[in-house]
């Protein structure tokens, strides 16, 4: 396999062009490409002649023998053929010229410098890589390093020295890729790019791309965006058109530029209608002057300025022509003089080329006077492309002026003429000064001005009428399209009917009212957790005096002397059948001094309170913080207004910490009972503590819930907590759960939602849709069985053969789209954990029990805010564990707090056996455990 510079150059432009050239594919013809090849050959011939003329005749070799290059005595060689064997291919090249620099001294080798001729005035990276290719080939042939090369380019035959050693590594990498490309008998995937206009295979490739409806037909789409769409299974423009979803822009972004939507462009092409995003604005206050400039980008030379002034039959056309570079300043001054004759001129152009012209020409040839109105005119020129881009989508593959005007039925005298043809024609005119060529350029420029005027005539009503436009004709407002956001709150629309039934069966209320009753023992009906409180303000008062002491506790003598009065006030709330009233108890006692031993003491007894907040008020505070998610500030204000009890935010934190300490042992007991249970539901979410992200975990079953906090999401915490758990672990697909040594059930509703979301994104993907139908039908039949008989193995085990059939179906599928293959691998990877619930009684197929608890934490997280401390967050989690366990047990949270009981299960059994038990008579009384702690 031989690689030539022509093949290498083609690869730099396009892999398909490289493959076609290497395999000898017949070119379909391109006038510009043929002209470029002729220019390259002519420039090389001229450049070689100049070098030969500047060198002594006895030091010049024309097409020398490649075998004796090392022993050569010439100083300049032209057309040196080199054949080098690389690791992956053979490299064959004919160097334009080689300069030989004699050795600097004895024992040193002569230096060889490859020379390449490039006819353009500006050089690109591809030109340097071609020179580096020559250097690599020469280096291999000579078996010595060639680190320097020269490029002679442009009208002035300027010389640029290039360090080829710095580019040699990149050249070798490209050669390896070319070798791999040519080793394949099939051509690479066809991709149209910017080079297509200069390629001899343009017609062939474009025909194939149109037949395939390839994404590369959309000129503005980058290779990275195309690959991203192909990974999703989107290969055609028509497929892309079905993915557009209109979205309302946030207020913060309404003043920013619209994002360009390739999917909307595809939709416009499919429906053959103009689509408008937002409200584009186009205001022309004055006389429109349509501007189009022709130039040679290679020289930064502007040789033709076209002006069309006004509209309709009164429009006037001006064409300002420059024969040479020196005439550019002349036509610029003529251009300014014409603008001075126009009343309030407004320059209108299409694209940034004219914007650059106005800026560069003003710097080169002088700007209008500062007081002149022309300064404002030049600065306020209107670029129509900036208005149409990302706001007005025409049903054309490209956004060029010729494409848009063609859609609007604007006819040209020669549709084949383009910007590249204009460059070629200008060079031809400079060589021959043919009047016909010049006239074709003037006509081309004039028609561009008229095309711009036609486009503006169409855009003006679209921008003026804005939202008053109606859909159905040839214009569509995207705001009128249906907004379909799959991540919204509320009801989810499922594409698969079985998914709808499965999702409905996963709601928490549905499971509590129907499934749990069939899975648990009879008589354990979950209580309705909804309850209401009524309050009214009744402020009573009470004073308790501690009995006086009669003897000294130190010496036992009775002569005592009263030194002072001691008092402590306990603020509390007393709950009655019809309301809540403030209850303030004041405790008083005396301080004493013994006349015998001098000891000082007070007569505080067991009745003396250790806190200034009673149990009723504590229960009220915790209920509002945890159940109602009231903020500390709002709760403090509420107590002050309703009960005239002043408790600051800091004091509320102390009350919360006190309550958490009371119930922390109960949470530990709940966690221990969960570890000993038959099934455990786990989930996690992030919370913010002191401005940093930490994680909260929930462990629960159908009756108990406990929360834990960790600094990270690492799985070592799970191993430590669940090392003794031997039941079935129900969780999502987080990998850390897989390290637990126990049977596991993955949440299938997570899988269902992921499938549904991807179906919305790729509703055209037939492979993914077929997989989803198969899985949905299987799970629908299992859910129907659960609906009838509950989570009992003897009824569910019969579905085992259906599960095996589903996995046999997957193993036979060879999916072409990446997302369908990814789901197949996901099913296979989790095969042992997707249907564990079929083998165990009372194990759910979803993790809704834990998610329901996590939802309560997510709601409480908003009330907590991000400024809570670690200790404060842990207190919240303890109290939330108590609250959720009460809810799962069907127990009133406030009643439990007021009761003084620590074990929720014991409290629930007492309530079931005795009916509603009133709270303790003394609201300030403490339980034995709290008294012992104090």
Tab-separated table of N, CA, C and O in Angstrom, residues 41 102 118 129 179 209 220 241 243 287 303 316 484 504 520 529 541 731 751 801 804 833 844 855 860 875 881:
chain	number	residue	atom	x	y	z
A	41	UNK	N	0.216	23.502	-10.358
A	41	UNK	CA	1.239	23.070	-11.314
A	41	UNK	C	1.989	24.260	-11.908
A	41	UNK	O	3.226	24.233	-12.029
A	102	UNK	N	26.122	21.833	2.321
A	102	UNK	CA	27.308	20.993	2.560
A	102	UNK	C	27.609	20.893	4.048
A	102	UNK	O	27.199	21.724	4.868
A	118	UNK	N	3.620	26.693	-2.799
A	118	UNK	CA	2.188	26.883	-2.541
A	118	UNK	C	1.780	28.205	-3.168
A	118	UNK	O	2.368	29.252	-2.855
A	129	UNK	N	1.889	20.554	7.132
A	129	UNK	CA	1.901	19.104	7.288
A	129	UNK	C	2.374	18.409	6.008
A	129	UNK	O	3.060	17.382	6.064
A	179	UNK	N	-3.472	4.401	6.571
A	179	UNK	CA	-3.248	2.989	6.274
A	179	UNK	C	-4.418	2.132	6.731
A	179	UNK	O	-4.861	1.217	6.025
A	209	UNK	N	-25.532	11.506	-0.192
A	209	UNK	CA	-26.010	12.087	1.074
A	209	UNK	C	-27.498	12.413	1.001
A	209	UNK	O	-28.233	12.204	1.967
A	220	UNK	N	-24.456	23.610	9.138
A	220	UNK	CA	-23.964	24.222	10.372
A	220	UNK	C	-23.667	23.217	11.477
A	220	UNK	O	-23.212	23.607	12.546
A	241	UNK	N	-35.787	15.727	12.884
A	241	UNK	CA	-36.894	16.687	12.925
A	241	UNK	C	-37.928	16.329	13.982
A	241	UNK	O	-38.644	17.203	14.474
A	243	UNK	N	-37.314	15.283	16.970
A	243	UNK	CA	-36.773	15.445	18.327
A	243	UNK	C	-36.917	16.856	18.865
A	243	UNK	O	-36.566	17.089	20.015
A	287	UNK	N	-33.386	55.079	4.309
A	287	UNK	CA	-33.349	54.482	2.980
A	287	UNK	C	-32.481	53.239	3.008
A	287	UNK	O	-31.294	53.319	3.352
A	303	UNK	N	-12.329	43.977	-4.535
A	303	UNK	CA	-12.247	44.546	-5.886
A	303	UNK	C	-13.599	44.973	-6.442
A	303	UNK	O	-13.669	45.617	-7.491
A	316	UNK	N	-31.826	51.848	-7.400
A	316	UNK	CA	-30.679	52.218	-8.235
A	316	UNK	C	-29.522	51.288	-7.888
A	316	UNK	O	-29.212	51.088	-6.710
A	484	UNK	N	-43.623	19.935	25.551
A	484	UNK	CA	-43.634	18.566	26.088
A	484	UNK	C	-42.333	18.320	26.819
A	484	UNK	O	-41.329	17.946	26.231
A	504	UNK	N	-48.884	3.236	37.953
A	504	UNK	CA	-50.013	3.492	38.847
A	504	UNK	C	-49.975	2.550	40.041
A	504	UNK	O	-50.335	2.919	41.158
A	520	UNK	N	-49.644	-8.730	54.376
A	520	UNK	CA	-49.476	-8.819	55.823
A	520	UNK	C	-50.619	-9.629	56.432
A	520	UNK	O	-51.537	-10.094	55.750
A	529	UNK	N	-53.137	8.847	57.741
A	529	UNK	CA	-52.230	9.769	58.431
A	529	UNK	C	-52.698	11.210	58.453
A	529	UNK	O	-52.052	12.057	59.080
A	541	UNK	N	-52.380	30.058	84.798
A	541	UNK	CA	-51.150	30.285	85.565
A	541	UNK	C	-51.119	29.360	86.788
A	541	UNK	O	-52.187	29.010	87.320
A	731	UNK	N	-33.226	-1.759	46.541
A	731	UNK	CA	-32.537	-0.483	46.337
A	731	UNK	C	-32.603	-0.094	44.871
A	731	UNK	O	-33.154	-0.823	44.036
A	751	UNK	N	-36.088	1.592	36.456
A	751	UNK	CA	-35.806	1.113	35.102
A	751	UNK	C	-36.910	1.527	34.140
A	751	UNK	O	-36.643	1.939	33.002
A	801	UNK	N	-40.718	-18.703	34.298
A	801	UNK	CA	-40.432	-19.123	32.917
A	801	UNK	C	-40.578	-17.944	31.959
A	801	UNK	O	-39.877	-17.879	30.934
A	804	UNK	N	-37.308	-16.021	32.167
A	804	UNK	CA	-36.264	-16.714	31.402
A	804	UNK	C	-36.450	-16.494	29.904
A	804	UNK	O	-35.481	-16.296	29.162
A	833	UNK	N	-30.763	-9.675	39.958
A	833	UNK	CA	-31.351	-8.783	40.974
A	833	UNK	C	-32.623	-8.087	40.499
A	833	UNK	O	-33.169	-7.274	41.231
A	844	UNK	N	-41.163	-6.216	47.727
A	844	UNK	CA	-41.745	-5.421	46.645
A	844	UNK	C	-40.803	-5.358	45.456
A	844	UNK	O	-39.588	-5.469	45.594
A	855	UNK	N	-38.772	11.363	50.153
A	855	UNK	CA	-39.550	12.532	49.753
A	855	UNK	C	-39.821	13.444	50.940
A	855	UNK	O	-39.765	14.669	50.843
A	860	UNK	N	-38.449	18.427	53.981
A	860	UNK	CA	-37.873	19.023	55.187
A	860	UNK	C	-36.574	19.754	54.874
A	860	UNK	O	-36.228	20.731	55.541
A	875	UNK	N	-29.812	15.944	64.532
A	875	UNK	CA	-31.021	16.035	65.358
A	875	UNK	C	-32.273	15.970	64.494
A	875	UNK	O	-33.247	15.281	64.832
A	881	UNK	N	-36.889	10.453	61.674
A	881	UNK	CA	-37.030	8.991	61.769
A	881	UNK	C	-38.225	8.634	62.631
A	881	UNK	O	-39.020	7.740	62.303
